[in-house]
Tab-separated table of C-alpha atoms and ligand atoms in Angstrom:
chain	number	residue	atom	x	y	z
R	1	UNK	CA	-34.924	-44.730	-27.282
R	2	UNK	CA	-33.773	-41.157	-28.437
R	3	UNK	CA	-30.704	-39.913	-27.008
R	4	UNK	CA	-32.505	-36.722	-25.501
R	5	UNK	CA	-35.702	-39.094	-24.454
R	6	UNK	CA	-36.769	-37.402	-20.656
R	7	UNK	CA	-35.071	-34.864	-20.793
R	8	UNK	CA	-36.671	-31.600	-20.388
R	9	UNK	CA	-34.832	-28.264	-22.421
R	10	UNK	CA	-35.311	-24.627	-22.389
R	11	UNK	CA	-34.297	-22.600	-25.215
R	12	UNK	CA	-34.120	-18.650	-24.999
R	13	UNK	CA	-35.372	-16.743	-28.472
R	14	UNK	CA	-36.430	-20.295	-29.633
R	15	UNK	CA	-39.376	-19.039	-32.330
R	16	UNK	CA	-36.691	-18.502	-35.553
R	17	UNK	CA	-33.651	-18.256	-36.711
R	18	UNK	CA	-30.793	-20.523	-34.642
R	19	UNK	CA	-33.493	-21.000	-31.693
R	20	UNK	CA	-35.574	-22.400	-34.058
R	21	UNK	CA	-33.689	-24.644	-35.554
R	22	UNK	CA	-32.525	-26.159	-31.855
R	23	UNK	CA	-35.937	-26.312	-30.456
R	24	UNK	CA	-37.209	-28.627	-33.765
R	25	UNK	CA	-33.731	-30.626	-33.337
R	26	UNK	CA	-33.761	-31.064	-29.573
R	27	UNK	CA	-37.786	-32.195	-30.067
R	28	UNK	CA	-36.705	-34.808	-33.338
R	29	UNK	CA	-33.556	-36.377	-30.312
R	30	UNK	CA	-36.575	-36.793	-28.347
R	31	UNK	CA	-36.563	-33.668	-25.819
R	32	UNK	CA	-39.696	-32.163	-24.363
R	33	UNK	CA	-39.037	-28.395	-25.332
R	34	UNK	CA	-39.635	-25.199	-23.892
R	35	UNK	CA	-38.988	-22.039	-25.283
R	36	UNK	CA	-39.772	-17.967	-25.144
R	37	UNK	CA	-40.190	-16.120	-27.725
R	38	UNK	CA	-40.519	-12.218	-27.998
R	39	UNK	CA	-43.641	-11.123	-29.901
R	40	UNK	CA	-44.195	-13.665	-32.863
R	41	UNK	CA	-47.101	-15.546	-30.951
R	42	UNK	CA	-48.301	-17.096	-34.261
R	43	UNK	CA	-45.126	-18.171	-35.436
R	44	UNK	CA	-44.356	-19.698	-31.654
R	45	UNK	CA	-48.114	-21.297	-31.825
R	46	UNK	CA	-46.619	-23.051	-35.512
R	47	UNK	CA	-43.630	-24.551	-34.554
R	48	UNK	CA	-44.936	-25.967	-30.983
R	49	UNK	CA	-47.220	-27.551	-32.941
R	50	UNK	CA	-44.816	-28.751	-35.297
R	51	UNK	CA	-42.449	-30.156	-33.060
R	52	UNK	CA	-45.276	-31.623	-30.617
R	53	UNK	CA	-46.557	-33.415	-33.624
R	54	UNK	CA	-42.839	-35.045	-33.092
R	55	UNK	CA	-44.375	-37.151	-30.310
R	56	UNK	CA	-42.924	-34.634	-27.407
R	57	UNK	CA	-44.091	-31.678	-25.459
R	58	UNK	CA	-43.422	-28.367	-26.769
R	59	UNK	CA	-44.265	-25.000	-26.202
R	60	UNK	CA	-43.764	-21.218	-26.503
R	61	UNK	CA	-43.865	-18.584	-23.763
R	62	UNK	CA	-43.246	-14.893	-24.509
R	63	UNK	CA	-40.527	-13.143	-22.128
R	64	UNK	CA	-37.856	-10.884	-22.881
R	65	UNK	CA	-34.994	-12.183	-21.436
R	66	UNK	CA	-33.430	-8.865	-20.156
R	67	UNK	CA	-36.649	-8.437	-17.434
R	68	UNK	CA	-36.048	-10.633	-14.481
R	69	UNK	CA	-39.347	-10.988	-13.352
R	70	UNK	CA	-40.680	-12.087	-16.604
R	71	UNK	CA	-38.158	-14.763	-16.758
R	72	UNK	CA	-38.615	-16.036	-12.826
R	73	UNK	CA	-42.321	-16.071	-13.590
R	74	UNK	CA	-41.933	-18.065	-17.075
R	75	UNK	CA	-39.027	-20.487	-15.455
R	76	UNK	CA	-41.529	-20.814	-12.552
R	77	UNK	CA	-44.581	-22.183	-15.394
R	78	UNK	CA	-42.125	-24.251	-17.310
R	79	UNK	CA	-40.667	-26.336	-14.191
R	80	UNK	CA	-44.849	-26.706	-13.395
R	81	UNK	CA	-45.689	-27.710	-16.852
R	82	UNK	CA	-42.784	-29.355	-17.584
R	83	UNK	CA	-40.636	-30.685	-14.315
R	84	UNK	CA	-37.076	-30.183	-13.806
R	85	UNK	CA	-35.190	-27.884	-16.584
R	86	UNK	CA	-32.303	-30.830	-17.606
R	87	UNK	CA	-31.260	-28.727	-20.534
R	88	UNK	CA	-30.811	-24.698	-20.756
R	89	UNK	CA	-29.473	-23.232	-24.024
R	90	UNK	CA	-29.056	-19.557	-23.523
R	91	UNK	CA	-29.793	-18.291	-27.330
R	92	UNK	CA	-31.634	-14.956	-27.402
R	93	UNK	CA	-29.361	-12.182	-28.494
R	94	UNK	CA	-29.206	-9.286	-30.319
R	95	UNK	CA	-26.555	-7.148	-31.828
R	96	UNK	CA	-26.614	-2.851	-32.446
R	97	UNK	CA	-23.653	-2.409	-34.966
R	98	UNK	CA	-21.812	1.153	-35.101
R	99	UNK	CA	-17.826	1.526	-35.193
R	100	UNK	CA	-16.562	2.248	-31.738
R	101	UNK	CA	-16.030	5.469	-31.812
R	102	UNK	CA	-20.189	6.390	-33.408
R	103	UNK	CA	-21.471	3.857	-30.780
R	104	UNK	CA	-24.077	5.361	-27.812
R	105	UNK	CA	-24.232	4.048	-24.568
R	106	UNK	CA	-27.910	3.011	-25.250
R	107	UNK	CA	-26.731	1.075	-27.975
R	108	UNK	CA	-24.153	-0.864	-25.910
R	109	UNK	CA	-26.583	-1.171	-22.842
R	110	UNK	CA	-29.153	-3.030	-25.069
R	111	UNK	CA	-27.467	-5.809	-25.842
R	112	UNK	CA	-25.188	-5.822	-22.740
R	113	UNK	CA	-29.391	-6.376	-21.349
R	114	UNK	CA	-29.937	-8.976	-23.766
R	115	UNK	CA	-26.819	-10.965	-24.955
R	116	UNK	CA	-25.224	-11.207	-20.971
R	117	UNK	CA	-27.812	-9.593	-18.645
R	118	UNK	CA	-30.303	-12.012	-19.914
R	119	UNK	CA	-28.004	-15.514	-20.223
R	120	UNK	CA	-27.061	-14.132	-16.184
R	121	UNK	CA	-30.977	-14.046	-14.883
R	122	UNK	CA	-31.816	-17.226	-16.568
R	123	UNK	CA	-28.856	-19.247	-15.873
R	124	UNK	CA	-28.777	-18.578	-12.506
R	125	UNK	CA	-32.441	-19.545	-12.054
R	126	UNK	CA	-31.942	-22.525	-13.553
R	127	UNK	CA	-28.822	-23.663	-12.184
R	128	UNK	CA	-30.353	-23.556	-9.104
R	129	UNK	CA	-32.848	-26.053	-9.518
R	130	UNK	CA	-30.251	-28.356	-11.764
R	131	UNK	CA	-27.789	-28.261	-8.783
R	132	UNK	CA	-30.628	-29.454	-6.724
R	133	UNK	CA	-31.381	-32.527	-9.164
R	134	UNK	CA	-27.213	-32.758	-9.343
R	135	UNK	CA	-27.399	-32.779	-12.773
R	136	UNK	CA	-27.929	-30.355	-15.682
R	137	UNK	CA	-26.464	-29.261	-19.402
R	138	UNK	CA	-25.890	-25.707	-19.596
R	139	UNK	CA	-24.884	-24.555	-23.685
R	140	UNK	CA	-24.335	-20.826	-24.099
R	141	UNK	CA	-24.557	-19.200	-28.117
R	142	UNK	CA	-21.795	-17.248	-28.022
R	143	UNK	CA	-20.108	-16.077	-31.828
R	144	UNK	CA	-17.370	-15.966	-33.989
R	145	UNK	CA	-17.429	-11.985	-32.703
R	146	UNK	CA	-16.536	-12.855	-29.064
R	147	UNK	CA	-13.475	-14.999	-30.155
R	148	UNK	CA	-11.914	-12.412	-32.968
R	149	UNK	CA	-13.809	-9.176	-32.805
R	150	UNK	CA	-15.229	-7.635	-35.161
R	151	UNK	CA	-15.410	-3.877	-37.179
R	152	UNK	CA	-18.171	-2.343	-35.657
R	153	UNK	CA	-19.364	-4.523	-33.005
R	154	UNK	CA	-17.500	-3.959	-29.992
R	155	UNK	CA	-21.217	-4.131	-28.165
R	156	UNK	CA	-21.468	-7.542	-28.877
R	157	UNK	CA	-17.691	-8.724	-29.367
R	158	UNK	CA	-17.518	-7.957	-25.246
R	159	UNK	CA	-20.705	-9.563	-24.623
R	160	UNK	CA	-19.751	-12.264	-26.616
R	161	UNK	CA	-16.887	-12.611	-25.596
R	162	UNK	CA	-17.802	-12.266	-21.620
R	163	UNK	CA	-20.041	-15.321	-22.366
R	164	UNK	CA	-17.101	-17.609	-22.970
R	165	UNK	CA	-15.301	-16.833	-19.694
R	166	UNK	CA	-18.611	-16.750	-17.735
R	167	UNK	CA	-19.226	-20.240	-19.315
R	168	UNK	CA	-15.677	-21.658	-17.978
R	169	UNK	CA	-16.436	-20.279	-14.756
R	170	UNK	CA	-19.225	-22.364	-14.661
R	171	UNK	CA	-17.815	-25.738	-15.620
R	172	UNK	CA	-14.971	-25.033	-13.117
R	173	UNK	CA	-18.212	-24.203	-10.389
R	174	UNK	CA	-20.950	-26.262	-11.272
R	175	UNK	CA	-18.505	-29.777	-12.098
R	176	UNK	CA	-18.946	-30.609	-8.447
R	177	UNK	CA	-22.932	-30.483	-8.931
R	178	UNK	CA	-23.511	-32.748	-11.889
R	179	UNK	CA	-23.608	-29.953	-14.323
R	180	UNK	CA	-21.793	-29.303	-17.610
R	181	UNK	CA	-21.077	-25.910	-19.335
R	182	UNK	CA	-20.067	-25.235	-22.970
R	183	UNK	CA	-20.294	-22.828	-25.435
R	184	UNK	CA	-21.449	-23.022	-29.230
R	185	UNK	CA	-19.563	-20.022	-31.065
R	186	UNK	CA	-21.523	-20.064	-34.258
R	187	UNK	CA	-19.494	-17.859	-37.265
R	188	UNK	CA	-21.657	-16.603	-39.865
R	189	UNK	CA	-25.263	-18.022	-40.274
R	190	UNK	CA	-27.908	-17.582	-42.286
R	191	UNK	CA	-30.778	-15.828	-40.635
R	192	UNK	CA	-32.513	-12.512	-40.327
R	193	UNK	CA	-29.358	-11.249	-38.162
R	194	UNK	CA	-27.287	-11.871	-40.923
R	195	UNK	CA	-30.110	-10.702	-43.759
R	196	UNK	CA	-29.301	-7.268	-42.423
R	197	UNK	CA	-25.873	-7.295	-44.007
R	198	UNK	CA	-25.136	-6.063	-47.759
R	199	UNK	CA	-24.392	-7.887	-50.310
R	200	UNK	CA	-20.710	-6.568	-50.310
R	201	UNK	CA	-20.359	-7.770	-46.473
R	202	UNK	CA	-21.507	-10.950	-47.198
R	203	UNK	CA	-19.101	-11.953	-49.831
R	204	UNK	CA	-15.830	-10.854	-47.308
R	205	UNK	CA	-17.794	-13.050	-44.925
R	206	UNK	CA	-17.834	-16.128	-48.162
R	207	UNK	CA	-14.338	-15.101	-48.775
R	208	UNK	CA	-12.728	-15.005	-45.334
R	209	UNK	CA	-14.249	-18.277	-45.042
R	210	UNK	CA	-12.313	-21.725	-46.216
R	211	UNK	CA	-16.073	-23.380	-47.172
R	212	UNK	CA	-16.884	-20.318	-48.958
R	213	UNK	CA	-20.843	-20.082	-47.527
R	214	UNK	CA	-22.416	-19.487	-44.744
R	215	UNK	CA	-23.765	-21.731	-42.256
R	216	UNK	CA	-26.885	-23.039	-41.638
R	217	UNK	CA	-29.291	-22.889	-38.660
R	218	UNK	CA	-29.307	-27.102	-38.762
R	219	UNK	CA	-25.670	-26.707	-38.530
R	220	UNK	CA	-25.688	-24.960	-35.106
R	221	UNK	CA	-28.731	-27.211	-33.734
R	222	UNK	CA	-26.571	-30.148	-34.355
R	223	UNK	CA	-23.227	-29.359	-32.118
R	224	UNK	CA	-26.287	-28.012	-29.414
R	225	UNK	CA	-27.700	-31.508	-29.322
R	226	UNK	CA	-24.283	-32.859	-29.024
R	227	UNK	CA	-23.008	-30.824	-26.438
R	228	UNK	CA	-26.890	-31.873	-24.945
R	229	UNK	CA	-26.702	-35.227	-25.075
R	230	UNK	CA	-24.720	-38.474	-24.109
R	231	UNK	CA	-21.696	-38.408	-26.215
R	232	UNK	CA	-20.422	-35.084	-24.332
R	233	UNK	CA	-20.340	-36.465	-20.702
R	234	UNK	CA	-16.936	-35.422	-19.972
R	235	UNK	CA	-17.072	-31.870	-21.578
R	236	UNK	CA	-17.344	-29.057	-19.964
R	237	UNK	CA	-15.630	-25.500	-20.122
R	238	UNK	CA	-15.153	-25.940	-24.407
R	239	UNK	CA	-15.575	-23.722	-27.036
R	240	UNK	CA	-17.252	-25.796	-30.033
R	241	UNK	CA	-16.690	-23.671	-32.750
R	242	UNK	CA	-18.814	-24.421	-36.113
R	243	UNK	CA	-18.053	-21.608	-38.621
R	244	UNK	CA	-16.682	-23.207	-41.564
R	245	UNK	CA	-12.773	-23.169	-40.854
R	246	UNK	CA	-13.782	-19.248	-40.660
R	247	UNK	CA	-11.718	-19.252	-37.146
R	248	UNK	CA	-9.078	-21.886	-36.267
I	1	NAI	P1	-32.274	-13.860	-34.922
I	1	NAI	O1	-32.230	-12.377	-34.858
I	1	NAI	O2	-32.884	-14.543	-36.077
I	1	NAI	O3	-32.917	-14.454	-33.597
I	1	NAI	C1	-32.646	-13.953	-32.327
I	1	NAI	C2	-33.622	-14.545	-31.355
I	1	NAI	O4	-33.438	-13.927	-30.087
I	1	NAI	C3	-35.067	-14.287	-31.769
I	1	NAI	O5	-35.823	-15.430	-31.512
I	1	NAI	C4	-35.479	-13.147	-30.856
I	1	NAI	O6	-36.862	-13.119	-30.581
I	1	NAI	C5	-34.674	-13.464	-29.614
I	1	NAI	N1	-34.511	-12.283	-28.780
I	1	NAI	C6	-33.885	-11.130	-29.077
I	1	NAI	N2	-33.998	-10.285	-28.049
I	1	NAI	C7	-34.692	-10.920	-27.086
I	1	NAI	C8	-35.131	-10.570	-25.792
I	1	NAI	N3	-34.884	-9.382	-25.247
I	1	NAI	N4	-35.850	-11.477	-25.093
I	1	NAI	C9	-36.126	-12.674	-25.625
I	1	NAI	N5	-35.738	-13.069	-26.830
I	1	NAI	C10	-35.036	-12.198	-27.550
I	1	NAI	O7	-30.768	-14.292	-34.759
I	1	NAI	P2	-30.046	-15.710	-34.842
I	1	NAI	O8	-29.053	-15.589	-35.894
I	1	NAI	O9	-30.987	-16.822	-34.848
I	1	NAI	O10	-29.256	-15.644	-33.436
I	1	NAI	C11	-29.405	-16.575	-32.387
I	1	NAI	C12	-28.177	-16.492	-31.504
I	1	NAI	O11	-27.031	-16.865	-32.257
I	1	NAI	C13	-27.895	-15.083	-30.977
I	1	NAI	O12	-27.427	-15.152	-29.652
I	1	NAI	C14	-26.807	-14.592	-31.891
I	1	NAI	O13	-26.025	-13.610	-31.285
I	1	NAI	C15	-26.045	-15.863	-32.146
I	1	NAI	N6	-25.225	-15.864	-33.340
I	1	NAI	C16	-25.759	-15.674	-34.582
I	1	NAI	C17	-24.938	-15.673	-35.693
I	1	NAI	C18	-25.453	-15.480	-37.088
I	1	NAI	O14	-24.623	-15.322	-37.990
I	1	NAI	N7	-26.740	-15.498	-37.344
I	1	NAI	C19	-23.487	-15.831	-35.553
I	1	NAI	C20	-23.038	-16.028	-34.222
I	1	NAI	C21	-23.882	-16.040	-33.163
């Protein structure tokens, strides 16, 4: 048997990038897998077929994560479709980079929408129903950024940030009911977030880290299906953070 065999995950922004990555490695440990995505329906279509072909159930549902209703109504299909959510990994996000003092409010109120607004509504949906069951693995994506800040961020170093100290809360909380809560603080990955930076950026990132590369989306999926899975039964409230030495 796989070490994620009946259990039942849902993964925020699962249809590329890190999401990706955790939705194929959760389905390969033997998890049934759902996941939203935000408007590539083709490329959601591909890889629930790819991981189905796995031998589990998988499949894509398109909700942004910042609109409640969306995401009661979606939570509402998966539990039907699916049964009880054992496994919520909070990894949509976004990030709108200006220095501070350049930086708009709607800049800052995006991705306070997405990156905490969103893991809020979702969570607490699901939580619900896990402390019901009196069980449940909740893993927030946090960052690098919300451990160190970072030049032109401070949008997403706070949100970041706030998702590590909302995540203890909930281990010291949700212990009592079964559930665990950790956080995966990725440091520089390659995907389209980090595509967006130059060439120049990206070598201080190589530099200012001691394995001298970025990380890769298999990388992140991994500690996930750790943190997931039977080998983490008595952690809760951590910081696992895989970024290369990047951060110590
Ligand atoms: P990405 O930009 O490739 O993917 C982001 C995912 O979030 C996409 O699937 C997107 O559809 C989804 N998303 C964005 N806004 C959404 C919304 N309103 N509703 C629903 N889904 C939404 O980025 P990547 O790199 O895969 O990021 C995944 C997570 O990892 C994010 O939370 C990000 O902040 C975090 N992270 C990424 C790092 C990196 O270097 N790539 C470093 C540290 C953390």
């Amino acid at each position: 048997m796989k070490q994620l065999t009946k259990q039942v995950c849902f993964v925020t922004g699962g249809s590329r990038g890190i999401g990706r990555a955790i939705v194929t490695a959760m389905g390969e440990a033997g998890a049934d897998v759902a996941f939203t995505y935000q408007n590539s329906s083709a490329q959601a279509l591909a890889l629930a077929e790819e991981v189905s072909a796995k031998g589990v159930k998988c499949r894509g549902y398109q909700a942004d994560v910042a609109n409640t209703e969306q995401m009661q109504e979606v939570i509402k299909q998966v539990i039907a479709e699916f049964g009880h959510i054992t496994i919520l990994v909070n990894n949509a996000g976004i990030n709108r980079d200006k220095s501070f003092l350049k930086m708009t409010k709607p800049m800052w109120d995006e991705v306070m929408r997405v990156d905490l607004d969103g893991v809020f509504t979702t969570t607490q949906i699901i939580a619900k129903d896990m402390a019901e069951a009196g069980s449940g693995r909740i893993i927030n994506i946090s960052s690098i950024v919300g451990q160190t800040g970072n030049f032109g961020q401070a949008n997403y170093a706070a949100a970041k940030g706030a998702l590590i100290s909302f995540t203890e809360t909930l281990a010291r909380e949700l212990a009592a009911k079964g559930i665990n809560a950790n956080v995966v603080a990725p440091g520089f990955i390659d995907t389209d977030m980090t595509h967006r930076l130059t060439e120049a950026a990206l070598n201080q990132v190589k530099a200012m880290t001691p394995m001298g590369r970025l990380g890769k989306p298999q990388e992140i999926a991994d500690a996930v299906v750790f943190l997931a899975g039977p080998h983490s039964s008595y952690v809760t409230g951590q910081v696992l953070a895989v970024n290369g030495g990047m951060y110590m």
